[in-house]
């Protein structure tokens, strides 16, 4: 008979404990007998960097909600995990709803993973807030009754930057070369960009679809130079953006670089002195608004760094969800959907309140173009961006920059 | 014009290949001499980048690019002494597992020390921008990298082929038993090889820190390409790895020129074809102990 000595057992135990501590820091689990909410976001891979901000944001929201008495008198039990990839995201979403008893799901940045979670939500008849995914298709042809979309969609990002570029005379009659992330989000963004170029007399003279794991962009930069465009436009995502921005600065090509997608986290990763151009964003931590500044202060105090836009959007989503549950006094999917479809307004820390549009479940809110601060004017490494005026302008209806019913093929099944 | 564009991609691919070479050469040497597939090699690449980013804030570019690989090479001594040494004669699957585990521990350690968010640094002002030589556009910074790689390569070749150290190492690859019979201990040589190997990986990391995302998982990212290079080049051959690295860089560039969607797949197709024709890799030698 093989005998395992105590010593070996002890060592094995210690090793296991050590491995668990190291290997699974991302899983946040609290006790049962509470209202359980499932959160999925990429913590690894090319979106892992911004996903970890999202997790910090949602954890802070849960903490604040619990400190102020929770929802319906119960504490929120937040289950937050790495979504990894579309297939795993769906499996985990299913498990959270079926086995862990989550009453609602939120999170995600990858449009591909968000799509699979949306399908799980619909099958299980549970509400899912897709917080950070931007593909138009999710709130368009793939929309469903149980899914709500918090971030600005691709069309809005294109409109926000496009309008700013138009004002600088950088669109009409200009030759554009685009670099596009080769997955649903990038394809969708390119489609929105093409529509914008079409209506604004710009020419698209070249486009490259780039795999999400590409880290060296030099061959593509050579192709850009060969094409001699007027403007280079980045439709990439996550680490791709950082790598492109750094290598674009390295090669020092003479064409201005702009982009229809950038997260503050990508800008910070690129570092001062590398980034230039005009980009869109949904939120930035210097936004002058009391609610936003309170969030920035709480986040910075807890984590020692300012929040990124995904931290903010996951934070406000859990907050408005708690508000909805408290108001409707229910976690029932149909009651929540009915409440949001009434276009109830929420303070999200911006000048104007936001609401979910009843017919496509898109959160309608302000967006901003931004440019990059000169390095010598930055207060610290986070103070990189200069926010432009909110779009749409204060006297235009918020929905002006969102796709209209004619443009958006969303048909929600009852 | 079309031909010039293609040529430009080829030349650019050579530069990139040189960079792959820095990582792959050490991987190949450690395997050839010690018989260990070092899955933790990427971790030293990542460490090189992180240490560089820390140092550059205080010491400037020149000193940091030298000190960072040296510091990581010193870490290589510990790596060899406390981990690798136990596995030279053990079942290779064990060294595979232990270095795989170490890679994960290292990645997580980086995450705990520097955080999950990337850290950033930039190219020194004097190496920014590009130069046009003939009809070709070169990034100044990559030309600098290429020059340093050339120097490193020549130095490693001289070390392996023109010194008594190199003779022992090369003999140790083929017939470790004979080397032992002659009364030469391979252990100290192995320490030197590991230091050299991980130091080169760290140099690659340091050089690429200003132009790529410096994040905890960057080590895992580079490992796939490094393995492809080693497999195509063949084990035990210095020139095999050199040719393979350059080939991988060039093939990727050409693929992106003609068929961008196949860019990333092209190097695996290349590996597949090479293995089909030459299972030992381009210049791979028959190594008794691995057969």
GROMACS .gro file of N, CA and C in nm, chain A residues 21-25 43-45 48-49 52-53 182 208-209 211 213-223 225-228 239-240 242-243 246-247 249-253 265 268-274 305 375 381, chain B residues 1 4-6 8-9 12 16 20 105 108 111-112 116-123 127-130 132 135-142 208-215 221 252-253 256-261 263-264:
model
  318
   21UNK      N    1  -0.408   3.081  -0.457
   21UNK     CA    2  -0.396   3.224  -0.430
   21UNK      C    3  -0.338   3.295  -0.551
   22UNK      N    4  -0.242   3.229  -0.615
   22UNK     CA    5  -0.179   3.292  -0.730
   22UNK      C    6  -0.265   3.284  -0.854
   23UNK      N    7  -0.325   3.166  -0.871
   23UNK     CA    8  -0.390   3.138  -0.998
   23UNK      C    9  -0.528   3.197  -1.017
   24UNK      N   10  -0.597   3.219  -0.909
   24UNK     CA   11  -0.736   3.262  -0.927
   24UNK      C   12  -0.769   3.390  -0.851
   25UNK      N   13  -0.685   3.492  -0.865
   25UNK     CA   14  -0.713   3.613  -0.790
   25UNK      C   15  -0.835   3.687  -0.845
   43UNK      N   16  -1.032   3.933  -1.856
   43UNK     CA   17  -0.921   3.973  -1.769
   43UNK      C   18  -0.788   3.929  -1.829
   44UNK      N   19  -0.797   3.847  -1.934
   44UNK     CA   20  -0.676   3.803  -2.004
   44UNK      C   21  -0.696   3.832  -2.152
   45UNK      N   22  -0.588   3.817  -2.229
   45UNK     CA   23  -0.598   3.841  -2.373
   45UNK      C   24  -0.590   3.989  -2.406
   48UNK      N   25  -0.772   4.225  -2.187
   48UNK     CA   26  -0.757   4.198  -2.044
   48UNK      C   27  -0.725   4.322  -1.962
   49UNK      N   28  -0.646   4.411  -2.021
   49UNK     CA   29  -0.604   4.530  -1.948
   49UNK      C   30  -0.724   4.617  -1.911
   52UNK      N   31  -0.968   4.451  -1.662
   52UNK     CA   32  -0.938   4.453  -1.518
   52UNK      C   33  -0.984   4.584  -1.454
   53UNK      N   34  -0.985   4.691  -1.532
   53UNK     CA   35  -1.043   4.816  -1.480
   53UNK      C   36  -1.193   4.798  -1.456
  182UNK      N   37  -0.977   4.242  -3.681
  182UNK     CA   38  -1.045   4.139  -3.758
  182UNK      C   39  -1.137   4.053  -3.670
  208UNK      N   40  -0.689   4.746  -4.401
  208UNK     CA   41  -0.625   4.621  -4.365
  208UNK      C   42  -0.698   4.562  -4.246
  209UNK      N   43  -0.739   4.436  -4.258
  209UNK     CA   44  -0.798   4.366  -4.145
  209UNK      C   45  -0.683   4.301  -4.068
  211UNK      N   46  -0.541   4.069  -3.745
  211UNK     CA   47  -0.575   3.968  -3.644
  211UNK      C   48  -0.552   4.025  -3.505
  213UNK      N   49  -0.422   3.910  -3.239
  213UNK     CA   50  -0.301   3.882  -3.164
  213UNK      C   51  -0.175   3.943  -3.226
  214UNK      N   52  -0.193   4.028  -3.326
  214UNK     CA   53  -0.077   4.090  -3.390
  214UNK      C   54  -0.014   4.191  -3.295
  215UNK      N   55   0.118   4.182  -3.278
  215UNK     CA   56   0.186   4.282  -3.196
  215UNK      C   57   0.282   4.367  -3.278
  216UNK      N   58   0.325   4.316  -3.393
  216UNK     CA   59   0.415   4.395  -3.476
  216UNK      C   60   0.341   4.450  -3.598
  217UNK      N   61   0.333   4.582  -3.606
  217UNK     CA   62   0.255   4.645  -3.713
  217UNK      C   63   0.341   4.695  -3.828
  218UNK      N   64   0.473   4.669  -3.822
  218UNK     CA   65   0.559   4.729  -3.924
  218UNK      C   66   0.520   4.695  -4.068
  219UNK      N   67   0.481   4.569  -4.099
  219UNK     CA   68   0.445   4.543  -4.239
  219UNK      C   69   0.324   4.627  -4.283
  220UNK      N   70   0.231   4.650  -4.189
  220UNK     CA   71   0.112   4.729  -4.222
  220UNK      C   72   0.148   4.876  -4.240
  221UNK      N   73   0.244   4.923  -4.159
  221UNK     CA   74   0.284   5.063  -4.170
  221UNK      C   75   0.352   5.088  -4.305
  222UNK      N   76   0.426   4.986  -4.353
  222UNK     CA   77   0.486   5.001  -4.486
  222UNK      C   78   0.377   5.011  -4.593
  223UNK      N   79   0.271   4.932  -4.575
  223UNK     CA   80   0.161   4.939  -4.673
  223UNK      C   81   0.092   5.075  -4.668
  225UNK      N   82   0.238   5.357  -4.593
  225UNK     CA   83   0.326   5.452  -4.660
  225UNK      C   84   0.317   5.437  -4.812
  226UNK      N   85   0.306   5.311  -4.857
  226UNK     CA   86   0.296   5.289  -5.000
  226UNK      C   87   0.169   5.350  -5.059
  227UNK      N   88   0.063   5.353  -4.977
  227UNK     CA   89  -0.066   5.404  -5.026
  227UNK      C   90  -0.074   5.556  -5.023
  228UNK      N   91   0.013   5.621  -4.946
  228UNK     CA   92   0.015   5.767  -4.933
  228UNK      C   93  -0.123   5.830  -4.906
  239UNK      N   94  -0.511   4.594  -2.685
  239UNK     CA   95  -0.366   4.606  -2.699
  239UNK      C   96  -0.322   4.642  -2.841
  240UNK      N   97  -0.404   4.606  -2.940
  240UNK     CA   98  -0.372   4.642  -3.078
  240UNK      C   99  -0.350   4.792  -3.090
  242UNK      N  100  -0.267   5.012  -2.859
  242UNK     CA  101  -0.143   5.053  -2.793
  242UNK      C  102  -0.023   5.024  -2.881
  243UNK      N  103  -0.018   4.903  -2.936
  243UNK     CA  104   0.096   4.865  -3.020
  243UNK      C  105   0.103   4.953  -3.144
  246UNK      N  106   0.221   5.312  -3.053
  246UNK     CA  107   0.364   5.317  -3.022
  246UNK      C  108   0.447   5.303  -3.150
  247UNK      N  109   0.409   5.210  -3.237
  247UNK     CA  110   0.489   5.187  -3.356
  247UNK      C  111   0.467   5.295  -3.461
  249UNK      N  112   0.435   5.607  -3.377
  249UNK     CA  113   0.527   5.710  -3.329
  249UNK      C  114   0.671   5.671  -3.364
  250UNK      N  115   0.699   5.542  -3.356
  250UNK     CA  116   0.834   5.494  -3.388
  250UNK      C  117   0.872   5.526  -3.533
  251UNK      N  118   0.784   5.491  -3.626
  251UNK     CA  119   0.814   5.514  -3.767
  251UNK      C  120   0.801   5.662  -3.805
  252UNK      N  121   0.722   5.735  -3.727
  252UNK     CA  122   0.707   5.878  -3.754
  252UNK      C  123   0.652   5.908  -3.893
  253UNK      N  124   0.551   5.833  -3.937
  253UNK     CA  125   0.491   5.860  -4.067
  253UNK      C  126   0.426   6.000  -4.065
  265UNK      N  127  -0.755   5.332  -2.114
  265UNK     CA  128  -0.652   5.237  -2.074
  265UNK      C  129  -0.549   5.216  -2.185
  268UNK      N  130  -0.328   5.530  -2.197
  268UNK     CA  131  -0.230   5.529  -2.088
  268UNK      C  132  -0.117   5.431  -2.117
  269UNK      N  133  -0.153   5.315  -2.172
  269UNK     CA  134  -0.052   5.213  -2.202
  269UNK      C  135   0.042   5.260  -2.312
  270UNK      N  136  -0.011   5.338  -2.406
  270UNK     CA  137   0.074   5.388  -2.514
  270UNK      C  138   0.174   5.489  -2.458
  271UNK      N  139   0.134   5.560  -2.354
  271UNK     CA  140   0.226   5.653  -2.289
  271UNK      C  141   0.229   5.790  -2.354
  272UNK      N  142   0.268   5.888  -2.274
  272UNK     CA  143   0.279   6.024  -2.326
  272UNK      C  144   0.387   6.027  -2.432
  273UNK      N  145   0.369   6.113  -2.528
  273UNK     CA  146   0.472   6.127  -2.631
  273UNK      C  147   0.452   6.032  -2.747
  274UNK      N  148   0.367   5.932  -2.733
  274UNK     CA  149   0.341   5.841  -2.844
  274UNK      C  150   0.207   5.869  -2.912
  305UNK      N  151  -0.514   5.468  -0.821
  305UNK     CA  152  -0.500   5.520  -0.958
  305UNK      C  153  -0.639   5.563  -1.006
  375UNK      N  154   0.297   6.692  -2.374
  375UNK     CA  155   0.355   6.623  -2.259
  375UNK      C  156   0.387   6.718  -2.144
  381UNK      N  157   0.089   6.110  -1.509
  381UNK     CA  158   0.085   6.018  -1.623
  381UNK      C  159  -0.057   5.986  -1.671
  415UNK      N  160   0.705   4.925  -5.928
  415UNK     CA  161   0.670   4.975  -5.796
  415UNK      C  162   0.632   4.858  -5.704
  418UNK      N  163   0.924   4.684  -5.570
  418UNK     CA  164   0.992   4.759  -5.465
  418UNK      C  165   0.920   4.744  -5.331
  419UNK      N  166   0.789   4.753  -5.338
  419UNK     CA  167   0.709   4.740  -5.216
  419UNK      C  168   0.735   4.604  -5.150
  420UNK      N  169   0.740   4.503  -5.237
  420UNK     CA  170   0.762   4.368  -5.187
  420UNK      C  171   0.899   4.358  -5.122
  422UNK      N  172   1.067   4.591  -4.993
  422UNK     CA  173   1.064   4.666  -4.868
  422UNK      C  174   1.012   4.577  -4.755
  423UNK      N  175   0.909   4.498  -4.786
  423UNK     CA  176   0.855   4.406  -4.686
  423UNK      C  177   0.958   4.300  -4.648
  426UNK      N  178   1.216   4.460  -4.422
  426UNK     CA  179   1.154   4.481  -4.291
  426UNK      C  180   1.139   4.349  -4.216
  430UNK      N  181   1.267   4.218  -3.832
  430UNK     CA  182   1.180   4.152  -3.735
  430UNK      C  183   1.234   4.014  -3.700
  434UNK      N  184   1.319   3.816  -3.343
  434UNK     CA  185   1.277   3.681  -3.304
  434UNK      C  186   1.398   3.598  -3.264
  519UNK      N  187   0.377   3.146  -1.273
  519UNK     CA  188   0.412   3.214  -1.148
  519UNK      C  189   0.476   3.350  -1.180
  522UNK      N  190   0.220   3.600  -1.299
  522UNK     CA  191   0.138   3.647  -1.188
  522UNK      C  192   0.219   3.739  -1.095
  525UNK      N  193   0.230   4.068  -1.240
  525UNK     CA  194   0.100   4.132  -1.220
  525UNK      C  195   0.090   4.189  -1.078
  526UNK      N  196   0.147   4.115  -0.982
  526UNK     CA  197   0.139   4.162  -0.844
  526UNK      C  198   0.233   4.281  -0.819
  530UNK      N  199  -0.182   4.488  -1.338
  530UNK     CA  200  -0.228   4.427  -1.463
  530UNK      C  201  -0.222   4.525  -1.579
  531UNK      N  202  -0.233   4.654  -1.548
  531UNK     CA  203  -0.231   4.754  -1.656
  531UNK      C  204  -0.090   4.766  -1.711
  532UNK      N  205  -0.078   4.788  -1.842
  532UNK     CA  206   0.054   4.797  -1.902
  532UNK      C  207   0.133   4.916  -1.847
  533UNK      N  208   0.263   4.904  -1.847
  533UNK     CA  209   0.347   5.018  -1.814
  533UNK      C  210   0.403   5.070  -1.946
  534UNK      N  211   0.439   5.196  -1.950
  534UNK     CA  212   0.481   5.249  -2.079
  534UNK      C  213   0.613   5.324  -2.071
  535UNK      N  214   0.680   5.325  -2.183
  535UNK     CA  215   0.802   5.403  -2.197
  535UNK      C  216   0.814   5.438  -2.344
  536UNK      N  217   0.901   5.530  -2.376
  536UNK     CA  218   0.909   5.569  -2.517
  536UNK      C  219   1.051   5.564  -2.571
  537UNK      N  220   1.058   5.570  -2.703
  537UNK     CA  221   1.188   5.567  -2.771
  537UNK      C  222   1.259   5.701  -2.744
  541UNK      N  223   1.624   5.853  -3.169
  541UNK     CA  224   1.599   5.734  -3.251
  541UNK      C  225   1.457   5.731  -3.305
  542UNK      N  226   1.385   5.841  -3.292
  542UNK     CA  227   1.249   5.845  -3.343
  542UNK      C  228   1.247   5.865  -3.494
  543UNK      N  229   1.135   5.828  -3.553
  543UNK     CA  230   1.117   5.854  -3.695
  543UNK      C  231   1.187   5.752  -3.781
  544UNK      N  232   1.185   5.777  -3.912
  544UNK     CA  233   1.243   5.678  -4.000
  544UNK      C  234   1.340   5.743  -4.097
  546UNK      N  235   1.510   5.704  -4.495
  546UNK     CA  236   1.485   5.640  -4.624
  546UNK      C  237   1.620   5.611  -4.688
  549UNK      N  238   1.524   5.317  -5.177
  549UNK     CA  239   1.379   5.333  -5.184
  549UNK      C  240   1.311   5.281  -5.059
  550UNK      N  241   1.391   5.240  -4.961
  550UNK     CA  242   1.331   5.171  -4.848
  550UNK      C  243   1.317   5.260  -4.727
  551UNK      N  244   1.207   5.239  -4.658
  551UNK     CA  245   1.182   5.314  -4.536
  551UNK      C  246   1.221   5.227  -4.416
  552UNK      N  247   1.306   5.280  -4.331
  552UNK     CA  248   1.344   5.208  -4.210
  552UNK      C  249   1.311   5.292  -4.089
  553UNK      N  250   1.262   5.226  -3.984
  553UNK     CA  251   1.252   5.296  -3.857
  553UNK      C  252   1.394   5.305  -3.801
  554UNK      N  253   1.432   5.424  -3.758
  554UNK     CA  254   1.567   5.444  -3.701
  554UNK      C  255   1.589   5.348  -3.586
  555UNK      N  256   1.485   5.335  -3.505
  555UNK     CA  257   1.497   5.255  -3.384
  555UNK      C  258   1.524   5.109  -3.419
  556UNK      N  259   1.452   5.060  -3.523
  556UNK     CA  260   1.473   4.919  -3.561
  556UNK      C  261   1.611   4.899  -3.621
  622UNK      N  262   1.213   4.596  -2.714
  622UNK     CA  263   1.078   4.610  -2.766
  622UNK      C  264   0.984   4.683  -2.671
  623UNK      N  265   1.029   4.708  -2.548
  623UNK     CA  266   0.942   4.777  -2.452
  623UNK      C  267   0.889   4.911  -2.505
  624UNK      N  268   0.972   4.993  -2.569
  624UNK     CA  269   0.918   5.123  -2.614
  624UNK      C  270   0.822   5.112  -2.732
  625UNK      N  271   0.819   4.999  -2.803
  625UNK     CA  272   0.735   4.995  -2.923
  625UNK      C  273   0.627   4.887  -2.916
  626UNK      N  274   0.608   4.828  -2.800
  626UNK     CA  275   0.500   4.731  -2.791
  626UNK      C  276   0.435   4.744  -2.654
  627UNK      N  277   0.322   4.676  -2.633
  627UNK     CA  278   0.254   4.687  -2.505
  627UNK      C  279   0.330   4.606  -2.400
  628UNK      N  280   0.375   4.673  -2.295
  628UNK     CA  281   0.446   4.602  -2.188
  628UNK      C  282   0.342   4.560  -2.084
  629UNK      N  283   0.300   4.434  -2.090
  629UNK     CA  284   0.197   4.385  -1.999
  629UNK      C  285   0.236   4.245  -1.950
  635UNK      N  286   0.301   3.567  -2.514
  635UNK     CA  287   0.277   3.607  -2.654
  635UNK      C  288   0.396   3.572  -2.743
  666UNK      N  289   0.634   3.625  -4.310
  666UNK     CA  290   0.520   3.699  -4.255
  666UNK      C  291   0.500   3.830  -4.332
  667UNK      N  292   0.611   3.900  -4.358
  667UNK     CA  293   0.602   4.026  -4.432
  667UNK      C  294   0.544   4.007  -4.571
  670UNK      N  295   0.174   3.928  -4.553
  670UNK     CA  296   0.091   4.046  -4.525
  670UNK      C  297   0.082   4.134  -4.648
  671UNK      N  298   0.188   4.134  -4.729
  671UNK     CA  299   0.185   4.215  -4.850
  671UNK      C  300   0.079   4.164  -4.948
  672UNK      N  301   0.077   4.032  -4.970
  672UNK     CA  302  -0.013   3.978  -5.071
  672UNK      C  303  -0.149   3.937  -5.015
  673UNK      N  304  -0.147   3.880  -4.897
  673UNK     CA  305  -0.269   3.817  -4.844
  673UNK      C  306  -0.276   3.844  -4.693
  674UNK      N  307  -0.310   3.970  -4.656
  674UNK     CA  308  -0.300   4.010  -4.516
  674UNK      C  309  -0.367   3.913  -4.419
  675UNK      N  310  -0.480   3.856  -4.461
  675UNK     CA  311  -0.553   3.770  -4.370
  675UNK      C  312  -0.471   3.647  -4.330
  677UNK      N  313  -0.149   3.652  -4.285
  677UNK     CA  314  -0.024   3.698  -4.226
  677UNK      C  315   0.021   3.616  -4.107
  678UNK      N  316  -0.068   3.599  -4.011
  678UNK     CA  317  -0.028   3.530  -3.888
  678UNK      C  318  -0.022   3.378  -3.908
   0.00000   0.00000   0.00000
